PDB file of C-alpha atoms in Angstrom:
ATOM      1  CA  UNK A  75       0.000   0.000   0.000  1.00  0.00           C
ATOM      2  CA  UNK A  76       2.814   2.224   0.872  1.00  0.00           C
ATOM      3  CA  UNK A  77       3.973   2.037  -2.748  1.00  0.00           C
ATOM      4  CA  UNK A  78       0.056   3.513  -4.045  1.00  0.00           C
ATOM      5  CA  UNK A  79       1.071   6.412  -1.750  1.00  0.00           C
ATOM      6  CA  UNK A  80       4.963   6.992  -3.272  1.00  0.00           C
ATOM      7  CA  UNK A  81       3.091   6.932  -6.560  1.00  0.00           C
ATOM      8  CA  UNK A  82       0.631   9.586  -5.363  1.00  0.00           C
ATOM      9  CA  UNK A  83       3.810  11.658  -3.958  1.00  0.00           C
ATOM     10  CA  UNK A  84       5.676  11.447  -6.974  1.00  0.00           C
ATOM     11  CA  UNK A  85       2.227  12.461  -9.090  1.00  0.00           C
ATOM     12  CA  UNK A  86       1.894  16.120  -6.341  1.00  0.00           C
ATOM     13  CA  UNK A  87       5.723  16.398  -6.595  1.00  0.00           C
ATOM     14  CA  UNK A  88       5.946  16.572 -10.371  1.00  0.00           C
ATOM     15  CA  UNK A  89       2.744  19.411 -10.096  1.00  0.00           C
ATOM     16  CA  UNK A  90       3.835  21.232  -7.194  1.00  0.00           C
ATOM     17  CA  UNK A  91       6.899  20.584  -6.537  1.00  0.00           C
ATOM     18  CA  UNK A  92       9.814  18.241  -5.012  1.00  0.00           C
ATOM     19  CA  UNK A  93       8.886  19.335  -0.903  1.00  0.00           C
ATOM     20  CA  UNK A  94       5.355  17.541  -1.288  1.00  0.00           C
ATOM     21  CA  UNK A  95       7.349  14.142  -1.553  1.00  0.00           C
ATOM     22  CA  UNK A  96       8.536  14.466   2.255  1.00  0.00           C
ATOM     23  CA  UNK A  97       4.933  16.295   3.234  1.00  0.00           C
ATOM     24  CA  UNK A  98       3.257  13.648   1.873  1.00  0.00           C
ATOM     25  CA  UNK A  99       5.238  10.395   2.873  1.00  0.00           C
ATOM     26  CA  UNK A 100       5.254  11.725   6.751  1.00  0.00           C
ATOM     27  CA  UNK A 101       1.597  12.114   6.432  1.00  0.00           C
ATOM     28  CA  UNK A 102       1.492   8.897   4.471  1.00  0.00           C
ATOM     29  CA  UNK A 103      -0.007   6.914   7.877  1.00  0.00           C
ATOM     30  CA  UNK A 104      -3.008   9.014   8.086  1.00  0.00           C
ATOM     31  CA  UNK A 105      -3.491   9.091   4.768  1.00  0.00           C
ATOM     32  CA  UNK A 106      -3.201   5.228   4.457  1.00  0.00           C
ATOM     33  CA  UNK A 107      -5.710   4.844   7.604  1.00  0.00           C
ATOM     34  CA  UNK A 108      -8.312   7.228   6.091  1.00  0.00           C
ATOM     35  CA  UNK A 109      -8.068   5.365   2.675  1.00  0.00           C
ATOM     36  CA  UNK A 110      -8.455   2.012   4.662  1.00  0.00           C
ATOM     37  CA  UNK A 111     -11.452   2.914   6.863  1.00  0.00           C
ATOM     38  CA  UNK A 112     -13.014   4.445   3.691  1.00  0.00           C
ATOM     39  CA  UNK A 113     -13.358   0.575   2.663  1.00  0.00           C
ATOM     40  CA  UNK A 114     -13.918  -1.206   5.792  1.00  0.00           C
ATOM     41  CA  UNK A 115     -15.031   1.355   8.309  1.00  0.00           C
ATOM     42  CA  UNK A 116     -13.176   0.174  10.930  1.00  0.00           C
ATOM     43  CA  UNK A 117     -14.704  -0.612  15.342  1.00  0.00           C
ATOM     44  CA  UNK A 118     -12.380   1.276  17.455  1.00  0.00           C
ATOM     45  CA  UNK A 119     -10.336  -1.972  18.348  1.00  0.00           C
ATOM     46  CA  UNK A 120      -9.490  -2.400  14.624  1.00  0.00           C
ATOM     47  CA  UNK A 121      -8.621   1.565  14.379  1.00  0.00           C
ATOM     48  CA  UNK A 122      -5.731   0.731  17.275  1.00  0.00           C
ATOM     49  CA  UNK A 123      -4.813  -2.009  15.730  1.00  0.00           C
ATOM     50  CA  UNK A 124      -4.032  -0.361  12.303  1.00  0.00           C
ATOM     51  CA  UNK A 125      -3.140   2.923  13.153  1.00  0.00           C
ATOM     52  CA  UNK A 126      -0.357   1.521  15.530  1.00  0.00           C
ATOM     53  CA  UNK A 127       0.808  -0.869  12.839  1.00  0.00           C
ATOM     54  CA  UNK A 128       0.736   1.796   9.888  1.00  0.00           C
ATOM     55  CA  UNK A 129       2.814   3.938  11.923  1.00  0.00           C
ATOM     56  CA  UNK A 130       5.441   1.071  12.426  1.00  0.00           C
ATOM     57  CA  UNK A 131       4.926   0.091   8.934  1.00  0.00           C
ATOM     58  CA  UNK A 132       6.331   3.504   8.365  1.00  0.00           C
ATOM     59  CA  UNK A 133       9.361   3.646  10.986  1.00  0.00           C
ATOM     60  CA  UNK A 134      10.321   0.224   9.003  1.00  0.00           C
ATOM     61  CA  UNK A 135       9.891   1.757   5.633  1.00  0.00           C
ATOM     62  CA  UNK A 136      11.549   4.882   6.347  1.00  0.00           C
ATOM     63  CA  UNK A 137      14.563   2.846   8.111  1.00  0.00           C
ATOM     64  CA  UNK A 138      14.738  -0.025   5.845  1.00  0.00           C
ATOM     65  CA  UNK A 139      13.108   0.810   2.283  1.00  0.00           C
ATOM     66  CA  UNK A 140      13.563   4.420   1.442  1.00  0.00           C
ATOM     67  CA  UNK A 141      17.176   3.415   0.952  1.00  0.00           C
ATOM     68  CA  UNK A 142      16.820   1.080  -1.228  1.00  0.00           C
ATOM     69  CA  UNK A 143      14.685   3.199  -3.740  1.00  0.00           C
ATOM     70  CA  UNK A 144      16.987   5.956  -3.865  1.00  0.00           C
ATOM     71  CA  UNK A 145      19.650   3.425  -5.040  1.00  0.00           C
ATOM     72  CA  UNK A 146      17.229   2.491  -7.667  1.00  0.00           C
ATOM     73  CA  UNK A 147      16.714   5.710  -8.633  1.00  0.00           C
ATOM     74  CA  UNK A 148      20.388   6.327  -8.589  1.00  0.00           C
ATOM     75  CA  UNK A 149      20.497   3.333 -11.406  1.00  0.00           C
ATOM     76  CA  UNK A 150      18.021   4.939 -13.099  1.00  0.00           C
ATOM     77  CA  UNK A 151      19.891   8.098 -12.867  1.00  0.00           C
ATOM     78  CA  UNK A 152      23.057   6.526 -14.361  1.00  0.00           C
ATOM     79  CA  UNK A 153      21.130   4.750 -17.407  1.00  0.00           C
ATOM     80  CA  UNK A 154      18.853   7.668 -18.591  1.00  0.00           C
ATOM     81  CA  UNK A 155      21.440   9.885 -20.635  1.00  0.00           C
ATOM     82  CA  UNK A 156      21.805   6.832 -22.949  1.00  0.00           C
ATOM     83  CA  UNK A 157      19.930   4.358 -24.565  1.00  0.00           C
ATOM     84  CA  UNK A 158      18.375   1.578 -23.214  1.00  0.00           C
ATOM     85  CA  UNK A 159      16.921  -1.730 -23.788  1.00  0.00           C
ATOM     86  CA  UNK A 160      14.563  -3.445 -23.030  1.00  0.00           C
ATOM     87  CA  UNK A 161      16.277  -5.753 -20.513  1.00  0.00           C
ATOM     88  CA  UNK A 162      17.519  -3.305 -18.212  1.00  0.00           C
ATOM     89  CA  UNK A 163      14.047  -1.349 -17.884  1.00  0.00           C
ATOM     90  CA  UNK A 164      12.578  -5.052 -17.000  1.00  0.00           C
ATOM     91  CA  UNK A 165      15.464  -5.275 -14.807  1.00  0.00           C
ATOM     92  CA  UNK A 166      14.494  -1.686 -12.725  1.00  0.00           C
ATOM     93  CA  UNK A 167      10.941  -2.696 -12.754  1.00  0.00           C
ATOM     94  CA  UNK A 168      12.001  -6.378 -11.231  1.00  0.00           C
ATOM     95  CA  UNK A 169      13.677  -4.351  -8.622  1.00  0.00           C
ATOM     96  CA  UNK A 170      11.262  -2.444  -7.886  1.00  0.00           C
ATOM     97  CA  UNK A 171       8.205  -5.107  -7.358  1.00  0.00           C
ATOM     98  CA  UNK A 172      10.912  -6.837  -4.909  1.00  0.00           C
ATOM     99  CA  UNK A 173      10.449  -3.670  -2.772  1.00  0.00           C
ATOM    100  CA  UNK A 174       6.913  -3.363  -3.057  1.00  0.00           C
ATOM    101  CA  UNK A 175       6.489  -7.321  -1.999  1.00  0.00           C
ATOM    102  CA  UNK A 176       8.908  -6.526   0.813  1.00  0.00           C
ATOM    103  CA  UNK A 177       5.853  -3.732   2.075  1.00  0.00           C
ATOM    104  CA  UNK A 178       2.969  -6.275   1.132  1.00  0.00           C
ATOM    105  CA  UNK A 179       5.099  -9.087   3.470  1.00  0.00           C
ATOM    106  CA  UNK A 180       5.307  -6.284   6.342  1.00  0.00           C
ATOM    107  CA  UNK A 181       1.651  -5.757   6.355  1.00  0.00           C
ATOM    108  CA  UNK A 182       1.117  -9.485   6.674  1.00  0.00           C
ATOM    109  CA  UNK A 183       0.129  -9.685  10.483  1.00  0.00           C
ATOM    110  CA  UNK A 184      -1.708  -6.709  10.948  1.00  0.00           C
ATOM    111  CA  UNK A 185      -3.826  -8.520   7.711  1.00  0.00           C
ATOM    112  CA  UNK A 186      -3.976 -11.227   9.864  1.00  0.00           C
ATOM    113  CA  UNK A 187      -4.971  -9.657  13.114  1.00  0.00           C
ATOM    114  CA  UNK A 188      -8.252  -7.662  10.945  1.00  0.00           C
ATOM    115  CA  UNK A 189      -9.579  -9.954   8.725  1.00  0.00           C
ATOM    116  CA  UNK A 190     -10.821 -12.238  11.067  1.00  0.00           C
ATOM    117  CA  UNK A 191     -12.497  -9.782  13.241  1.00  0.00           C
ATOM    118  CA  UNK A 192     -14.412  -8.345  10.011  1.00  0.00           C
ATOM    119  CA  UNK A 193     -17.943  -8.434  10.634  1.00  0.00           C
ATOM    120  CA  UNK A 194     -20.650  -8.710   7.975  1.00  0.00           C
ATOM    121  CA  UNK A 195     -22.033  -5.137   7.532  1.00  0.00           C
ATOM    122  CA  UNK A 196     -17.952  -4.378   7.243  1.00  0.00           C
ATOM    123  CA  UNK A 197     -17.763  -6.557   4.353  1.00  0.00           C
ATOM    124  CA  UNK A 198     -20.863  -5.452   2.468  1.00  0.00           C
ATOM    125  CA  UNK A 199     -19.538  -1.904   2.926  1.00  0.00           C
ATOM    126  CA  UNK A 200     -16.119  -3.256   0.735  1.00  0.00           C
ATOM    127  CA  UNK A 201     -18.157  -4.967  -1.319  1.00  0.00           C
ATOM    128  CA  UNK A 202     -20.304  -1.491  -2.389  1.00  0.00           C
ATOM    129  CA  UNK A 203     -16.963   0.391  -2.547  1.00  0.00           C
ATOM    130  CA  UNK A 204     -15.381  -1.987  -4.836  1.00  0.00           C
ATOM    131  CA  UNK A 205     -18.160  -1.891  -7.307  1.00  0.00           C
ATOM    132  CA  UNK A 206     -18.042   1.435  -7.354  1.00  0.00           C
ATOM    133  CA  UNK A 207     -14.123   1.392  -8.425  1.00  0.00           C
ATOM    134  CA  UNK A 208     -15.389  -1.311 -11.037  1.00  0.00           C
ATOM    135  CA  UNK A 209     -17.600   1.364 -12.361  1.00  0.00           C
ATOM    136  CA  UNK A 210     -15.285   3.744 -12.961  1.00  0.00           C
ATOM    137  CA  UNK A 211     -13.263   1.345 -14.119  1.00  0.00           C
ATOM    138  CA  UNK A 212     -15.167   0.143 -16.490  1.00  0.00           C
ATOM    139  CA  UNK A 213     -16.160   3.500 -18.211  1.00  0.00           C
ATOM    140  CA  UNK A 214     -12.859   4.047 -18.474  1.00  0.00           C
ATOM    141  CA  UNK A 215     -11.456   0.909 -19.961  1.00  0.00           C
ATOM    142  CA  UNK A 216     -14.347  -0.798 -21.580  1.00  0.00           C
ATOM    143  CA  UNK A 217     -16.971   1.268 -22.656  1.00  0.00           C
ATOM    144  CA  UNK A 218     -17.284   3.325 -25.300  1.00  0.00           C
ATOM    145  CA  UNK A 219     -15.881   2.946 -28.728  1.00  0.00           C
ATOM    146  CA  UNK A 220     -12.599   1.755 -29.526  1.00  0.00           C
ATOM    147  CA  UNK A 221     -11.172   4.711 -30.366  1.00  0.00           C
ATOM    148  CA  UNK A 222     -12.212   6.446 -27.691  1.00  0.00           C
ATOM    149  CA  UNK A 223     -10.701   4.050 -25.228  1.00  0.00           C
ATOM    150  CA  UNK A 224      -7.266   3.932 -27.521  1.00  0.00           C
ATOM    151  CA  UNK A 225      -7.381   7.744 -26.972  1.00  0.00           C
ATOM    152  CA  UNK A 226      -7.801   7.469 -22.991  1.00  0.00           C
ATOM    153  CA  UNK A 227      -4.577   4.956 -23.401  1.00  0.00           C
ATOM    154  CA  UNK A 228      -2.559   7.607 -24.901  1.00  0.00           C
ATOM    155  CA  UNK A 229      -3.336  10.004 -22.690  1.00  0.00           C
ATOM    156  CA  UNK A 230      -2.340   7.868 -19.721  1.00  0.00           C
ATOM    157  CA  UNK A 231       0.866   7.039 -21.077  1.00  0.00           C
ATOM    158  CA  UNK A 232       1.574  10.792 -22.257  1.00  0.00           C
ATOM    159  CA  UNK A 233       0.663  11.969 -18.556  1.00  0.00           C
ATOM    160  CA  UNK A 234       3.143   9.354 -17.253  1.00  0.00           C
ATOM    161  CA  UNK A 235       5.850  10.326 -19.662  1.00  0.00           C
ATOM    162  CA  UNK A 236       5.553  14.216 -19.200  1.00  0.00           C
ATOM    163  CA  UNK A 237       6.127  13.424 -15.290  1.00  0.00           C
ATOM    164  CA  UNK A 238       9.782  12.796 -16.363  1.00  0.00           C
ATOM    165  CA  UNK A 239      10.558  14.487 -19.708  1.00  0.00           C
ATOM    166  CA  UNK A 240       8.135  17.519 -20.079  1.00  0.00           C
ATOM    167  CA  UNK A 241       6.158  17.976 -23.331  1.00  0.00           C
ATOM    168  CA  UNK A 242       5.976  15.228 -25.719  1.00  0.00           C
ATOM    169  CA  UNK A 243       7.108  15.559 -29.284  1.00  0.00           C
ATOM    170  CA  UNK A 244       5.574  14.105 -32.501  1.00  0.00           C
ATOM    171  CA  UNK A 245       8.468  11.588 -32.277  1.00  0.00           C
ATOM    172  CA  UNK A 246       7.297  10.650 -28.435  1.00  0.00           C
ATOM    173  CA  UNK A 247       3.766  11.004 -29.230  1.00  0.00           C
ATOM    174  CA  UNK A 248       4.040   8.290 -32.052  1.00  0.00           C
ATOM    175  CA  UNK A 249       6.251   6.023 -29.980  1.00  0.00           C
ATOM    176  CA  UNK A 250       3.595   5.961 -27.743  1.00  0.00           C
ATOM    177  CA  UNK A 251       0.684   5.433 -30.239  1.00  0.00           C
ATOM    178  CA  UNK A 252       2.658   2.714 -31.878  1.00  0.00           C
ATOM    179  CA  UNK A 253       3.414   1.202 -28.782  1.00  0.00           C
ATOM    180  CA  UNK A 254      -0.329   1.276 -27.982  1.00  0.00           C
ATOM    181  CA  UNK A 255      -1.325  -0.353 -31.140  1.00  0.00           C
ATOM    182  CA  UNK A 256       0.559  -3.272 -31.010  1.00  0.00           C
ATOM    183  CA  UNK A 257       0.515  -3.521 -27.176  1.00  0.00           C
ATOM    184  CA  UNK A 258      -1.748  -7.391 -25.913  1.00  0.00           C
ATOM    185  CA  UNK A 259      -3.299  -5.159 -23.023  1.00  0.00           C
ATOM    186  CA  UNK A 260      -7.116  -6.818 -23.195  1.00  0.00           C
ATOM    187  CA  UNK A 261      -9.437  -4.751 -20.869  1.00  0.00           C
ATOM    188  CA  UNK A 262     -12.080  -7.703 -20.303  1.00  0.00           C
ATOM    189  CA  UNK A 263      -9.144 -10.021 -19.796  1.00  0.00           C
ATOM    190  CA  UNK A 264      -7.820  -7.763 -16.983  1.00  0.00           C
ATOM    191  CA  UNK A 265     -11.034  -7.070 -15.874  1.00  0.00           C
ATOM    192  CA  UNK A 266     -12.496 -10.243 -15.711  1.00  0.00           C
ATOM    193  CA  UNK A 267      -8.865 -11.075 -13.212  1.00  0.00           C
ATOM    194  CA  UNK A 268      -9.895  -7.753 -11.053  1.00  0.00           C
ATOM    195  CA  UNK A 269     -13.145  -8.954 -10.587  1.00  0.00           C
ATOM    196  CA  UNK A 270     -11.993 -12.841  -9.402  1.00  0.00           C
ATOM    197  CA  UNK A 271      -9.799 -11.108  -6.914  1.00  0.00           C
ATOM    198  CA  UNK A 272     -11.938  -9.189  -5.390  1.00  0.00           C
ATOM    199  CA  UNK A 273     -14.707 -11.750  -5.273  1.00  0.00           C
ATOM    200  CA  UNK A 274     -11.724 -14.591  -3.678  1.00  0.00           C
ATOM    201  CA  UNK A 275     -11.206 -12.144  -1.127  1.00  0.00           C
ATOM    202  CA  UNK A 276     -14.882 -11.073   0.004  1.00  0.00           C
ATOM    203  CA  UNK A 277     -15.478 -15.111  -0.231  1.00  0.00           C
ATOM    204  CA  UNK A 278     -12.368 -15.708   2.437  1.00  0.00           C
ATOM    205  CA  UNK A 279     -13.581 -12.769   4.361  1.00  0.00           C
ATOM    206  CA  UNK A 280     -17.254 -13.629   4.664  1.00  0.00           C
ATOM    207  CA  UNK A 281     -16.115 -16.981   5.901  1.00  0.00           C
ATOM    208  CA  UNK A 282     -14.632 -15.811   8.882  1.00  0.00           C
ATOM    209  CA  UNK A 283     -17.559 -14.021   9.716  1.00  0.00           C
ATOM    210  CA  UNK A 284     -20.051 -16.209   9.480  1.00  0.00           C
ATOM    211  CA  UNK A 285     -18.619 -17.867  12.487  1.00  0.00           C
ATOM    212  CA  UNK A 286     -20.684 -14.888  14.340  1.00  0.00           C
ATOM    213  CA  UNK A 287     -18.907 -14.402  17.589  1.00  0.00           C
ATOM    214  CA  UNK A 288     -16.665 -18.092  17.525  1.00  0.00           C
ATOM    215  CA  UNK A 289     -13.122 -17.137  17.941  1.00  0.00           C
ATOM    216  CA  UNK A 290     -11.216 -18.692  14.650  1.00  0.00           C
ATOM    217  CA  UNK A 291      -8.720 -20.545  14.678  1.00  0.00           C
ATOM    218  CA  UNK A 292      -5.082 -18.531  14.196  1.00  0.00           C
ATOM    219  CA  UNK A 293      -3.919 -21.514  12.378  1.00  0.00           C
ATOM    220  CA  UNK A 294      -6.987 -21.141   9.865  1.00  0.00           C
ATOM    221  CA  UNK A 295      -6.613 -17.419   9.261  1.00  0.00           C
ATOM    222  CA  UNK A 296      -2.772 -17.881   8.752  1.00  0.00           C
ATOM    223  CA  UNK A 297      -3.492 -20.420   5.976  1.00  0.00           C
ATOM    224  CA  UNK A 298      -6.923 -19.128   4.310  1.00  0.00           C
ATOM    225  CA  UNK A 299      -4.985 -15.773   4.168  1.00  0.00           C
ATOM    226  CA  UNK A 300      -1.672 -17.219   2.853  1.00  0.00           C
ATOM    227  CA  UNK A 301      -3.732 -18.783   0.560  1.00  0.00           C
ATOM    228  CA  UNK A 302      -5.344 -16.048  -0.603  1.00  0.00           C
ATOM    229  CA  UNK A 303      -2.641 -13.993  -0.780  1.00  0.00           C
ATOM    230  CA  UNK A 304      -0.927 -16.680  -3.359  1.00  0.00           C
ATOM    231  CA  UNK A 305      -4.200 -16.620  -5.310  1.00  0.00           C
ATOM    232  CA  UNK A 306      -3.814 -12.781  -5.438  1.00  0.00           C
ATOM    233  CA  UNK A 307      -0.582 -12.235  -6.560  1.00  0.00           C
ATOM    234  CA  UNK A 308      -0.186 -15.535  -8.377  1.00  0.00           C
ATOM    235  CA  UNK A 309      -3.227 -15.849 -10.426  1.00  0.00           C
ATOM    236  CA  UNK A 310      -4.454 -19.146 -10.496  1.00  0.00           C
ATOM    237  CA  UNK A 311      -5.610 -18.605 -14.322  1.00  0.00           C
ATOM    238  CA  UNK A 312      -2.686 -19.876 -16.310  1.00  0.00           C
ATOM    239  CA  UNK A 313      -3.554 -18.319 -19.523  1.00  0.00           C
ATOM    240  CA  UNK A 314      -3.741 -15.342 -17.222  1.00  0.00           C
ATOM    241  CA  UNK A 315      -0.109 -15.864 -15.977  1.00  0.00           C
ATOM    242  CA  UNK A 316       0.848 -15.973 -19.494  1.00  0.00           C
ATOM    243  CA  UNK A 317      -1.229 -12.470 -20.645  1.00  0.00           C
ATOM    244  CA  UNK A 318       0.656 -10.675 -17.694  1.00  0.00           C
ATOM    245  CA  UNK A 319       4.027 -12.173 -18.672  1.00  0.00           C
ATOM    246  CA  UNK A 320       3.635 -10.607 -22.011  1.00  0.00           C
ATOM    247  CA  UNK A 321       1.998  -6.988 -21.004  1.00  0.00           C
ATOM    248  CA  UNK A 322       5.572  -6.679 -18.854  1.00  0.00           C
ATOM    249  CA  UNK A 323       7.494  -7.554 -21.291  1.00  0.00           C
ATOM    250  CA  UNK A 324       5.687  -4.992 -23.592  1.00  0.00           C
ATOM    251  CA  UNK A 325       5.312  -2.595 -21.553  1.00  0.00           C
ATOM    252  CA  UNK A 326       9.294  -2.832 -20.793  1.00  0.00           C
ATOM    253  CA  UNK A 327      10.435  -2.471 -24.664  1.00  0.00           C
ATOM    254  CA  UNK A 328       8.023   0.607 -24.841  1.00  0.00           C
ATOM    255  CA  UNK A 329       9.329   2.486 -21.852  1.00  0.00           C
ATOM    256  CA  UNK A 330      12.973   2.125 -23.881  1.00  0.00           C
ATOM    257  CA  UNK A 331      11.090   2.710 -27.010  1.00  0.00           C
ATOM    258  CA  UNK A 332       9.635   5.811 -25.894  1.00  0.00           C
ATOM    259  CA  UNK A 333      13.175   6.930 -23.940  1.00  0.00           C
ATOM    260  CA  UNK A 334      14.805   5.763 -26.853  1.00  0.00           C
ATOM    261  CA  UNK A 335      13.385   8.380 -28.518  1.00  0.00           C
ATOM    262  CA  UNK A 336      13.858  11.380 -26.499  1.00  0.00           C
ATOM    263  CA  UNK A 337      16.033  14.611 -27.049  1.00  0.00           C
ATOM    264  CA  UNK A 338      19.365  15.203 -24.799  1.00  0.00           C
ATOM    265  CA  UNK A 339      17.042  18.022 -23.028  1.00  0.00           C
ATOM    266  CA  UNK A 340      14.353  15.367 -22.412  1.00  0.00           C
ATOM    267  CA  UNK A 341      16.773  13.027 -20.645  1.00  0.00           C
ATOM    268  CA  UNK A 342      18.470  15.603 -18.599  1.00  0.00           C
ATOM    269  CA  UNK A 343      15.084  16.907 -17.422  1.00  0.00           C
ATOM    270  CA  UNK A 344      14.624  13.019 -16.438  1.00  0.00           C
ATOM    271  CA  UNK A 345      18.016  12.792 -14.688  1.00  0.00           C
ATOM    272  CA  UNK A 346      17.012  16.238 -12.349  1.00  0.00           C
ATOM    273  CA  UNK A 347      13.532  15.025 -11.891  1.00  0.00           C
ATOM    274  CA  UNK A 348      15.223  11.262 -10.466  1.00  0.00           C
ATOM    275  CA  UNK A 349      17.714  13.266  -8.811  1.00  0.00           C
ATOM    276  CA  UNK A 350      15.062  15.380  -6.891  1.00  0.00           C
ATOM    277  CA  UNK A 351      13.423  12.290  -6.286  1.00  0.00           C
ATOM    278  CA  UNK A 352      16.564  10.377  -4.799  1.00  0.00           C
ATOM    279  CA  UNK A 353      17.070  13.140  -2.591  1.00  0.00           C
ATOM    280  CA  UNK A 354      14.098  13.447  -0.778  1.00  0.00           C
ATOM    281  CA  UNK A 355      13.518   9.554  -0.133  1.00  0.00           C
ATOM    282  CA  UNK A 356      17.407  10.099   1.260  1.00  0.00           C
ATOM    283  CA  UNK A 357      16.553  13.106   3.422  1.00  0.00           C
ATOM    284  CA  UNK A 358      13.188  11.256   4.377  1.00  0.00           C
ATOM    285  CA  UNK A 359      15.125   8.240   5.803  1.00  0.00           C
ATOM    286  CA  UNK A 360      17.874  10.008   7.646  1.00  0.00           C
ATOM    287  CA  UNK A 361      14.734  11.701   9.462  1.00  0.00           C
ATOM    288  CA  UNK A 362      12.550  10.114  12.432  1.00  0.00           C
TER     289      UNK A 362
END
């Protein structure tokens, strides 16, 4: 979760500037409970429980992570005056889903601790708020015309580019487009994985609490939940395994594609922006 908020921090740094990284990450706790309790409402028990743990989530993170994503950005920093290949973007990206797996295996026993003490009502309020991400989800990726959602695709991608390299030229613009049109991204295949996931989870939840009171097991909520979280981040859809294999691999050769194509200027606005970036997540974990 912590990795949602660096991307939002990166997002109001690149708009307001470089201080909103370290504003936002030492109010990232807050803003994580708020987000949280927006989905489950949490008893005041569970609001202990997870405000004590998101603040220690953070202490760890700040101690133990931050370091390790300036060093990435420091690679980044040393490969973006050149070319690059596909390889070593997959390689950054590899890196980089390490870290955010490290923060996912942190948040494992607070997980633990909640999910069993879920109650119905909680879960129906998930339930609501996740359909209403679907929603917007779905007008976004898989309604309207194809052309229309080809268009919201390159404007995503231009958005994320411009965060590093300022405007886009016709040569960037294209690289995208073309990058876009040959790209195996499949909105009802993705969609169709979103919805299993969240439908495996409300299933694992409700079970616990339709014990009503009975204390479960530890032993069942530490397997049902390492279970689940397999099922989550290993889909058990092979042909889905094999879709998502292929989108990163894509979506690797068209970040070089599209850096590839870049001006000198572009790259060293790139190499300031990662440089900004390194030294705030450096500042931020020198500070307590």
């Amino acid at each position: 979760m912590f990795s949602r908020i660096i991307g939002l921090m990166l997002v109001a740094a690149t708009l307001q500037g470089c201080g909103m990284v370290r504003l936002a990450y030492n109010q990232a706790p807050d803003a994580l409970y708020w987000w949280l309790d927006s989905y489950f409402d949490f008893n005041d028990d569970q609001t202990l429980r997870v405000r004590a743990d998101l603040d220690a989530l953070q202490a760890w993170h700040r101690r133990s992570e931050l370091p390790a994503y300036a060093e990435l950005l420091r690679r980044a920093q040393a490969l973006a005056p050149g070319e690059v290949s596909r390889e070593q973007v997959c390689e950054l990206f590899g890196t980089g889903r390490t870290r955010a797996l490290a923060v996912l295996e942190r948040l494992e026993p607070t997980v633990m601790a909640i999910a069993p003490t879920l109650d119905a009502q909680q879960i129906t309020v998930l339930e609501k708020h996740l359909e209403k991400r679907n929603r917007k989800w779905r007008s976004e990726w898989l309604e309207g015309s194809a052309q229309k959602r080809t268009a919201h695709r390159v404007n995503e991608a231009v958005k994320r580019a411009e965060m590093f390299y300022g405007g886009m030229q016709e040569r960037q613009l294209a690289a995208i487009r073309q990058s876009i049109s040959r790209s195996s991204f499949d909105a009802a295949t993705s969609y169709r994985e979103t919805v299993r996931r969240q439908q495996d989870s409300l299933a694992t939840l409700r079970a616990f609490a339709a014990g009503s009171g009975v204390q479960v097991p530890e032993a069942r909520v530490r397997e049902d939940m390492r279970s689940l979280f397999d099922r989550l981040l290993n889909s058990p859809d092979a042909g889905y395994r094999a879709y998502i294999g292929t989108l990163t691999l894509e979506g690797c050769a068209a970040i070089a594609d599209l850096h590839n194509s870049t001006t000198p200027a572009q790259r060293a606005k790139a190499v300031k922006t990662l440089q900004g970036y390194e030294e705030d997540f450096r500042v931020l974990a020198g500070s307590r």
